Short mmCIF file of C-alpha atoms and ligand atoms in Angstrom, two decimals:
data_model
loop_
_atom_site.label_atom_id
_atom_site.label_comp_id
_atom_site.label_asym_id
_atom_site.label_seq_id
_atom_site.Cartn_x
_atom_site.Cartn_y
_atom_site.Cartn_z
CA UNK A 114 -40.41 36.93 -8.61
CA UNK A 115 -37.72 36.42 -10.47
CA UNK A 116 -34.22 36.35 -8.64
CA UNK A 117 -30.94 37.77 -9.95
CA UNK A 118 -27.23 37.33 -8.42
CA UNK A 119 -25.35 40.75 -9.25
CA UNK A 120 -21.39 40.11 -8.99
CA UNK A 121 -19.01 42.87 -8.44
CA UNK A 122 -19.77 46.38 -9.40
CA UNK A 123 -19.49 49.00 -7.03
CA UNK A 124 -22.25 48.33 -4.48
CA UNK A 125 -20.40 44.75 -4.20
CA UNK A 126 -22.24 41.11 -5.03
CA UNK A 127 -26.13 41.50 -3.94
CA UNK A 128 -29.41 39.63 -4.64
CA UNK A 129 -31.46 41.56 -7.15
CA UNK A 130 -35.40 40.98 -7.14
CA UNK A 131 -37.44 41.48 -9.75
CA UNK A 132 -41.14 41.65 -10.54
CA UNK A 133 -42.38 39.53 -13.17
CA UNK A 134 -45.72 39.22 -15.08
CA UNK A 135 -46.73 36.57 -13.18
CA UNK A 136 -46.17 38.14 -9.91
CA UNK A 137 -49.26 40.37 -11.21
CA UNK A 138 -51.88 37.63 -12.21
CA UNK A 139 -54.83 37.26 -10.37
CA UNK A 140 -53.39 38.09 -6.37
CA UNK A 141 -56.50 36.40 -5.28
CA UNK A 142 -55.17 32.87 -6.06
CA UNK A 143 -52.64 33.68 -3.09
CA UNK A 144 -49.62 34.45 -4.88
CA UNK A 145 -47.31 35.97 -2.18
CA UNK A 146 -49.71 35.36 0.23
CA UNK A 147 -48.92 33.47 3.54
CA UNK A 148 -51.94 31.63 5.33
CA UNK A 149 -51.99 30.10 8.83
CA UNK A 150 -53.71 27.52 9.78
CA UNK A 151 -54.00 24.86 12.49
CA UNK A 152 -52.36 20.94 12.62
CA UNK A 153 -49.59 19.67 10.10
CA UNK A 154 -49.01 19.39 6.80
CA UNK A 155 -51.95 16.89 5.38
CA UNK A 156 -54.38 18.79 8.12
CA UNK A 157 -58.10 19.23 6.45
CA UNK A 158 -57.53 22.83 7.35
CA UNK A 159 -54.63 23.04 5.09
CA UNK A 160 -56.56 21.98 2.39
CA UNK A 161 -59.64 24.79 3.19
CA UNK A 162 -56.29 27.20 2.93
CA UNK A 163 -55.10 25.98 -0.61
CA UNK A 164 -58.66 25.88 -1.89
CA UNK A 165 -59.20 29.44 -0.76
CA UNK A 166 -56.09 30.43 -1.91
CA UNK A 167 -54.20 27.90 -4.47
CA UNK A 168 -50.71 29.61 -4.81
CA UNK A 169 -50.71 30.15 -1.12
CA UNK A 170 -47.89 29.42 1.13
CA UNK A 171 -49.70 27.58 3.57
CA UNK A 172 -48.12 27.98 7.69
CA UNK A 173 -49.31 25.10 10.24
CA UNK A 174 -49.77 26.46 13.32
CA UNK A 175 -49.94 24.23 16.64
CA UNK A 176 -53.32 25.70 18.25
CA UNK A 177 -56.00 27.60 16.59
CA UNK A 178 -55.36 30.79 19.20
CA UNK A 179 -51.88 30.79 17.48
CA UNK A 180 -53.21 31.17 13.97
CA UNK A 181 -55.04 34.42 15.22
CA UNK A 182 -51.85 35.65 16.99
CA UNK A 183 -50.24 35.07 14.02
CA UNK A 184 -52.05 37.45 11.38
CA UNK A 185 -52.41 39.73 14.34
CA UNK A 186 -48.76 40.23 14.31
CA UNK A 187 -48.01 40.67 10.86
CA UNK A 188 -46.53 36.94 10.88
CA UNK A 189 -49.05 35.67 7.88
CA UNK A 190 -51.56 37.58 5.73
CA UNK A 191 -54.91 35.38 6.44
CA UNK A 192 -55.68 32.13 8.90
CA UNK A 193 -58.27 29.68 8.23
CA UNK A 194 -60.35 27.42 10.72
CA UNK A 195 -63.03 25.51 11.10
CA UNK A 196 -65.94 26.83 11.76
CA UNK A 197 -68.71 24.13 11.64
CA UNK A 198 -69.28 20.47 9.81
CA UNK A 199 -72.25 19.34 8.35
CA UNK A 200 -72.81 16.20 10.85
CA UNK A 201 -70.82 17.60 13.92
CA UNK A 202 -71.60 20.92 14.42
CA UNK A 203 -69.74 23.98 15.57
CA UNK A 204 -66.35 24.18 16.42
CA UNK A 205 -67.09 26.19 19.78
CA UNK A 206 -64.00 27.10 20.56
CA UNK A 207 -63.47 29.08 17.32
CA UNK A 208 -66.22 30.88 18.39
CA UNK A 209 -64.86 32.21 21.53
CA UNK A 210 -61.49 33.25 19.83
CA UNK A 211 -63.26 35.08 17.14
CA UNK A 212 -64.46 37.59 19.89
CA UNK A 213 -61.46 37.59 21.68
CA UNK A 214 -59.28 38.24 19.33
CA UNK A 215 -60.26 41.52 17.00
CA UNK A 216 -59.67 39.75 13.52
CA UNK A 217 -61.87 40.06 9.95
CA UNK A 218 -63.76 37.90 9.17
CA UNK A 219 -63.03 38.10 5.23
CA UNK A 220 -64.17 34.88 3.24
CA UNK A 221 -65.21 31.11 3.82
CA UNK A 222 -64.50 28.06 2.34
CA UNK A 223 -66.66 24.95 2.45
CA UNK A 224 -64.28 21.55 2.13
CA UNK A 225 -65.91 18.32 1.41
CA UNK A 226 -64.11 16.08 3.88
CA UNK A 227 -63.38 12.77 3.07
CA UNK A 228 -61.66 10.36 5.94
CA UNK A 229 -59.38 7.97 5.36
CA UNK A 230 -58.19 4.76 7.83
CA UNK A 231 -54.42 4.60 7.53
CA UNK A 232 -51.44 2.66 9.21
CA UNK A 233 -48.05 1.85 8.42
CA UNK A 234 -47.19 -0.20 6.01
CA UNK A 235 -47.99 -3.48 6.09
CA UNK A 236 -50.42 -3.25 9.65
CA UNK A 237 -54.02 -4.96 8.40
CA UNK A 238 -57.31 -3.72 9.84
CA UNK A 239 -57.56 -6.31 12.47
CA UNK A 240 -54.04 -5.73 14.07
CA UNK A 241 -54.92 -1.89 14.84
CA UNK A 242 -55.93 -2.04 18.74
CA UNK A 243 -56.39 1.99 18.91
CA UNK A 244 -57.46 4.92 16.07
CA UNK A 245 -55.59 8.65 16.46
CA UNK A 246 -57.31 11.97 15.40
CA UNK A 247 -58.75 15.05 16.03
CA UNK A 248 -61.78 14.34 18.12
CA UNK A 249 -63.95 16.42 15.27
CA UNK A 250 -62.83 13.50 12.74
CA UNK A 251 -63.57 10.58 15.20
CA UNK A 252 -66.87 12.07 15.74
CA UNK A 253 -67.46 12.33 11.96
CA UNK A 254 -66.67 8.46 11.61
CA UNK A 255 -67.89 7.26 15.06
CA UNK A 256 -70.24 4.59 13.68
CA UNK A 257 -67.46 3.07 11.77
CA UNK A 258 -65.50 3.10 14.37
CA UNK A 259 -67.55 1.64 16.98
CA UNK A 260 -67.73 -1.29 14.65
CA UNK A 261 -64.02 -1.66 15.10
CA UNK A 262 -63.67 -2.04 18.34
CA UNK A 263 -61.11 0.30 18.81
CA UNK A 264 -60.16 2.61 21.58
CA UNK A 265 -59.65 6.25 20.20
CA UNK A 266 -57.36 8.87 20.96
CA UNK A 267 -57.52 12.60 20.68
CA UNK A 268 -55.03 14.50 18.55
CA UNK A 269 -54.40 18.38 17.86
CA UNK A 270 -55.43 17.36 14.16
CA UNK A 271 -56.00 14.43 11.82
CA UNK A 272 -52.27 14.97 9.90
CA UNK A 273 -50.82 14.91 13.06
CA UNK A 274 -52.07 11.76 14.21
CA UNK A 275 -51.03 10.51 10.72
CA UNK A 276 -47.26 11.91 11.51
CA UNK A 277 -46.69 10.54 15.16
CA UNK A 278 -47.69 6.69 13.61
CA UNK A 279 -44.98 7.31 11.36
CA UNK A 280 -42.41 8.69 13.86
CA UNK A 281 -42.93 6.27 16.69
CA UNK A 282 -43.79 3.59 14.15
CA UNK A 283 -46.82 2.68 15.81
CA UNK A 284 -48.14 -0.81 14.71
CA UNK A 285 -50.86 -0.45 16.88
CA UNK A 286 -52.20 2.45 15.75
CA UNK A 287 -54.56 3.94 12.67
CA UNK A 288 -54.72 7.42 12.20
CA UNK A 289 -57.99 9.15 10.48
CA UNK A 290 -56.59 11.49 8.27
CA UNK A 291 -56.52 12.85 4.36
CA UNK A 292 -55.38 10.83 1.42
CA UNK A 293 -52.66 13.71 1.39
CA UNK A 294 -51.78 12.99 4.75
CA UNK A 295 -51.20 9.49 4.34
CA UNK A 296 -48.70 10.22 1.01
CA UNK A 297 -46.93 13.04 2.82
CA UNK A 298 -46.00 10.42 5.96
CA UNK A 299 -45.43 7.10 4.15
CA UNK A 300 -48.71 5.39 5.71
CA UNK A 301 -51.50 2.98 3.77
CA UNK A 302 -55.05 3.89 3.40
CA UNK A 303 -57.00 0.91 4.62
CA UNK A 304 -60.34 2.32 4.45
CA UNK A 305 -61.86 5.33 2.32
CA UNK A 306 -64.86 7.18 3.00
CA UNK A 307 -64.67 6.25 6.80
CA UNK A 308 -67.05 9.02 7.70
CA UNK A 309 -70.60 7.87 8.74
CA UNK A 310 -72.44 10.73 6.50
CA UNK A 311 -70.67 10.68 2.36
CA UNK A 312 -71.95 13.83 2.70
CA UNK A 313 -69.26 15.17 4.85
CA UNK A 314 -68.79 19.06 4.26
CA UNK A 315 -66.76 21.06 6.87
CA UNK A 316 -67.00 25.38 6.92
CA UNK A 317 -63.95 27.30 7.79
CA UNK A 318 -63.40 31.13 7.93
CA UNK A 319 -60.85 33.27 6.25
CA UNK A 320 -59.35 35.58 9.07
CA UNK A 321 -57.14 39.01 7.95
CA UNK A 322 -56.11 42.03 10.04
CA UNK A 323 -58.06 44.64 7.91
CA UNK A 324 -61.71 44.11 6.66
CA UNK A 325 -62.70 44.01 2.83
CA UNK A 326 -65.18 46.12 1.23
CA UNK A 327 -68.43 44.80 1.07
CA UNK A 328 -69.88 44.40 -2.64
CA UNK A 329 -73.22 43.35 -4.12
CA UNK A 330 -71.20 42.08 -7.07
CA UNK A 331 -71.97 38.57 -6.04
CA UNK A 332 -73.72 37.21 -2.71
CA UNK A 333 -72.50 38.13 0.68
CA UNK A 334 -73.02 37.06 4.03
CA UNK A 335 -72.10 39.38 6.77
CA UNK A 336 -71.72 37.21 10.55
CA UNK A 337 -72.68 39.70 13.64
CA UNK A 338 -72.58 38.92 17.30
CA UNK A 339 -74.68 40.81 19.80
CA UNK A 340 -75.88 40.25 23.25
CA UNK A 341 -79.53 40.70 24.88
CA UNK A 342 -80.75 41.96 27.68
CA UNK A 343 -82.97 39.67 30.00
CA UNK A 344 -87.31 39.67 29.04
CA UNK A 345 -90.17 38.22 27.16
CA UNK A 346 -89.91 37.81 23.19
CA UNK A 347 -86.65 39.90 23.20
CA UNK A 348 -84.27 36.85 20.61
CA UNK A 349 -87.65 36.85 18.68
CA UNK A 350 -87.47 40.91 18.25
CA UNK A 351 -83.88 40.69 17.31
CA UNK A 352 -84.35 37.72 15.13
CA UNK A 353 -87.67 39.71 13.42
CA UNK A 354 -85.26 43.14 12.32
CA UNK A 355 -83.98 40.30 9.72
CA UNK A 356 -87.19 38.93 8.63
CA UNK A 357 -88.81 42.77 8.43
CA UNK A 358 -86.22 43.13 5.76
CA UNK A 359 -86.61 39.83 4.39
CA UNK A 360 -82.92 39.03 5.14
CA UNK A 361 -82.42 35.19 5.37
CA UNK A 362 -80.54 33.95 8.09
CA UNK A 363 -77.55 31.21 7.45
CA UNK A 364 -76.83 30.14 10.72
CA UNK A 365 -77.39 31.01 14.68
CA UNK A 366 -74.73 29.87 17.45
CA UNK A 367 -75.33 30.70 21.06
CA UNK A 368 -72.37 30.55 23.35
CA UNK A 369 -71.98 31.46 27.25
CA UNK A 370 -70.86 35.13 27.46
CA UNK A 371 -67.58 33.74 29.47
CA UNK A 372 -66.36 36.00 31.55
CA UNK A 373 -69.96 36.72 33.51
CA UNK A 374 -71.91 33.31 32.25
CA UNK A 375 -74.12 34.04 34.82
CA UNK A 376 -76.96 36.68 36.02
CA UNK A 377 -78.70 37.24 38.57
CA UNK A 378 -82.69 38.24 37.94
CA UNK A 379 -85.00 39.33 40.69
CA UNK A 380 -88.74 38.07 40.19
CA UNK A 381 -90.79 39.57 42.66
CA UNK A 382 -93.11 35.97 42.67
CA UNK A 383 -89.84 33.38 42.93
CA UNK A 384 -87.00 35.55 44.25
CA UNK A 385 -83.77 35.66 42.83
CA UNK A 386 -82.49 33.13 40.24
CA UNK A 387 -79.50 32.96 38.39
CA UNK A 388 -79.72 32.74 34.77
CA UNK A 389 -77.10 31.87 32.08
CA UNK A 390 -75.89 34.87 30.13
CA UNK A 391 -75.77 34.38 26.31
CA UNK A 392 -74.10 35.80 22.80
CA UNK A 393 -75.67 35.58 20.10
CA UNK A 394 -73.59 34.69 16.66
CA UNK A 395 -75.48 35.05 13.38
CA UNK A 396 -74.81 35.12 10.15
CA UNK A 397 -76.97 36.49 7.57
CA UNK A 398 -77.72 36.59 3.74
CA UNK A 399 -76.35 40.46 2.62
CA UNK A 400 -73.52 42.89 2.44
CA UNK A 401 -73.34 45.67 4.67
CA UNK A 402 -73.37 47.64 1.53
CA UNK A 403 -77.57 47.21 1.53
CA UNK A 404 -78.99 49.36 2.92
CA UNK A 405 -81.40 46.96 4.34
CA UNK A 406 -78.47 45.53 6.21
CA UNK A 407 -77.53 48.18 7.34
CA UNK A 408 -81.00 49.15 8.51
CA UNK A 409 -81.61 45.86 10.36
CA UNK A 410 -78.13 46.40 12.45
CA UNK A 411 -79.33 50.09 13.27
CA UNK A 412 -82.77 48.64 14.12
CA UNK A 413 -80.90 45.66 16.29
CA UNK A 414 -78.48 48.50 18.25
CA UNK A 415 -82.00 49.50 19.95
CA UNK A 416 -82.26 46.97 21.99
CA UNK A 417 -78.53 45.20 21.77
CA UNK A 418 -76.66 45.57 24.87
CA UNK A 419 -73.86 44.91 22.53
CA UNK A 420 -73.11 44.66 18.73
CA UNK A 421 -70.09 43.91 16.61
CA UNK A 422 -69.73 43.20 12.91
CA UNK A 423 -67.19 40.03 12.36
CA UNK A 424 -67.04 40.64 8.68
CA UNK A 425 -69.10 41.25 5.31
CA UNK A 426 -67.64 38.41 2.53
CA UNK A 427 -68.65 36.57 -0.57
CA UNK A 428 -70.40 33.13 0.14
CA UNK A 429 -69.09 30.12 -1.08
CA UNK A 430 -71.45 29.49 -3.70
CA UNK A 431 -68.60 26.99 -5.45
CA UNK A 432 -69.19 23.22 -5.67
CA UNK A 433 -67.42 20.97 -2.72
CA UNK A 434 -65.45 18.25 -4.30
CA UNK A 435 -64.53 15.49 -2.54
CA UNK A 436 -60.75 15.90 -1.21
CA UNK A 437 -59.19 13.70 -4.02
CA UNK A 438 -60.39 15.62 -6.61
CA UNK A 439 -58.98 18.56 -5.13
O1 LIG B 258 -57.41 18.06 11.91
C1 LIG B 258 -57.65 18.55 10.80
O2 LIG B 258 -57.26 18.05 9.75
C2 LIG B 258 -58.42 19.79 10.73
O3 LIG B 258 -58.29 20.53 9.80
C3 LIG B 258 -59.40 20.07 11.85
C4 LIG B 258 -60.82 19.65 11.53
C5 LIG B 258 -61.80 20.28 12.58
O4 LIG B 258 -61.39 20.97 13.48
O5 LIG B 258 -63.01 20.02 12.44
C6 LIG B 258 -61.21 20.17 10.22
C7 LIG B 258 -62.00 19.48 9.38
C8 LIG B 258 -62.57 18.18 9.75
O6 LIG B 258 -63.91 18.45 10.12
C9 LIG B 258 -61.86 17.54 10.87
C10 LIG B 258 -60.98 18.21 11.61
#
């Protein structure tokens, strides 16, 4: 966008805008586009956003219910979060907020995540008494950790453990963070690689208000949640209208159904017990273009007591480079 200052005439001095070639190359880089996400500038998350979306203008967010608010109302185009890591798991709560809140799923991005020790300058190894970060990051690095001896404390994210060292000039203190986080507040990596697997790959989820249109231009994963009524075999026949169609599955999550996380079933040989309440969260190998997708979900609505598409979007089928590289 090119920006022009227009003295005097007879509308007065105004800004002029105007729309230049560039403005028109390849939108899906992010140009134009704003992207939430949650934790600081430096935040892992931040980095999913720019690798989804390079021209981005990435907005940090200070809880991951905020990012959601935030596309809901118009404030960003698209949030990213964390969905699951390769050694940790899933991020849970991400999975209760993409029910509660009636967002698109629309893309994912896998990150290689590479930790980094860092302190302020000057601090050695052996004078840090305590370690700051998200507790997804400590968990990644706990064996290296453990070695240390250190006590460690929870964060909202791993840049902003890196920025409160800086600001209260904590000489106590090592934050786990990105190499990005420790240039953007002044800290110095004592340790790369701190994770316990080099392996390290975190998934996050690209959120928008509207869905996209399912293609079969490239592969697709669509992510469903449903919910099952109580008897023998019934995840096995909801898990088999995949298989029937030869539809791999990617992933299964099961999470308390939270507002009635319990039930209460009547066996006529034991009397009544109370039984946790589940949903179901998969995500599967096809568009909803295919038919046999769409087959499967009709086939699944028999016997769902309830069934809602999160999205239909490409896989990430690209390479994860470690976070330097980036
Ligand atoms: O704190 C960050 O930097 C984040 O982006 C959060 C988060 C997470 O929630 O798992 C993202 C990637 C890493 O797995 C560690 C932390």
């Amino acid at each position: 966008m090119r920006r022009h200052w227009n003295e005097g005439g007879g509308t007065g001095n105004r800004m002029l805008f105007q729309l230049s070639a560039t403005d028109l190359v390849a939108p899906s880089q992010g140009l134009n586009i704003r992207v939430a996400y949650q934790g600081l500038p430096g935040a892992f998350s931040e980095a999913a956003a720019l690798k989804a979306y390079p021209l981005c203008e990435t907005v940090p967010c200070e809880e991951f219910d905020v990012t959601f608010k935030a596309v809901e109302m118009s404030v960003v185009d698209r949030a990213v979060l964390p969905i699951e890591n390769s050694s940790d798991g899933s991020i849970h709560r991400n999975y209760d907020l993409l029910l509660s809140h009636r967002l698109h799923i629309v893309g994912e991005v896998q990150l290689a995540v590479n930790h980094c020790l860092m302190a302020l300058p000057g601090v050695k190894k052996e004078g840090i008494k305590r370690v700051l970060s998200h507790p997804n990051a400590l968990a990644q690095c706990e064996f290296k950790l453990n070695k240390l001896e250190v006590i460690q404390q929870n964060m909202h994210d791993t840049a902003g453990a890196a920025q409160i060292i800086a600001s209260d000039n904590l000489r106590d203190a090592g934050a786990i963070a990105s190499v990005q986080a420790a240039e953007i507040y002044g800290l110095n990596i004592l340790e790369k690689g701190m994770q316990d697997l080099s392996d390290n790959v975190t998934r996050f989820l690209i959120l928008a208000r509207e869905p996209i249109i399912p293609g079969t231009d490239r592969p697709f994963k669509t992510s469903i949640v449903f919910t099952l009524d109580e008897g023998p075999g019934v995840l096995f026949k909801a898990l088999a209208v995949f298989s029937l169609r030869n539809i791999s599955l990617t992933k299964i999550e099961s999470r308390p159904q939270r507002k009635r996380p319990l039930k209460v079933v009547t066996d006529s040989n034991h009397g009544t017990a109370k039984y946790f309440d589940y949903l179901f969260y998969i995500d599967f190998e096809a568009s909803m273009i295919e038919p046999r997708a769409q087959n499967a979900l009709a086939h699944l609505q028999e016997f769902a007591t309830f069934l809602h598409v999160l999205g239909s979007y490409p896989k990430d089928t690209s390479k994860c480079f470690s976070q330097e590289k980036l």
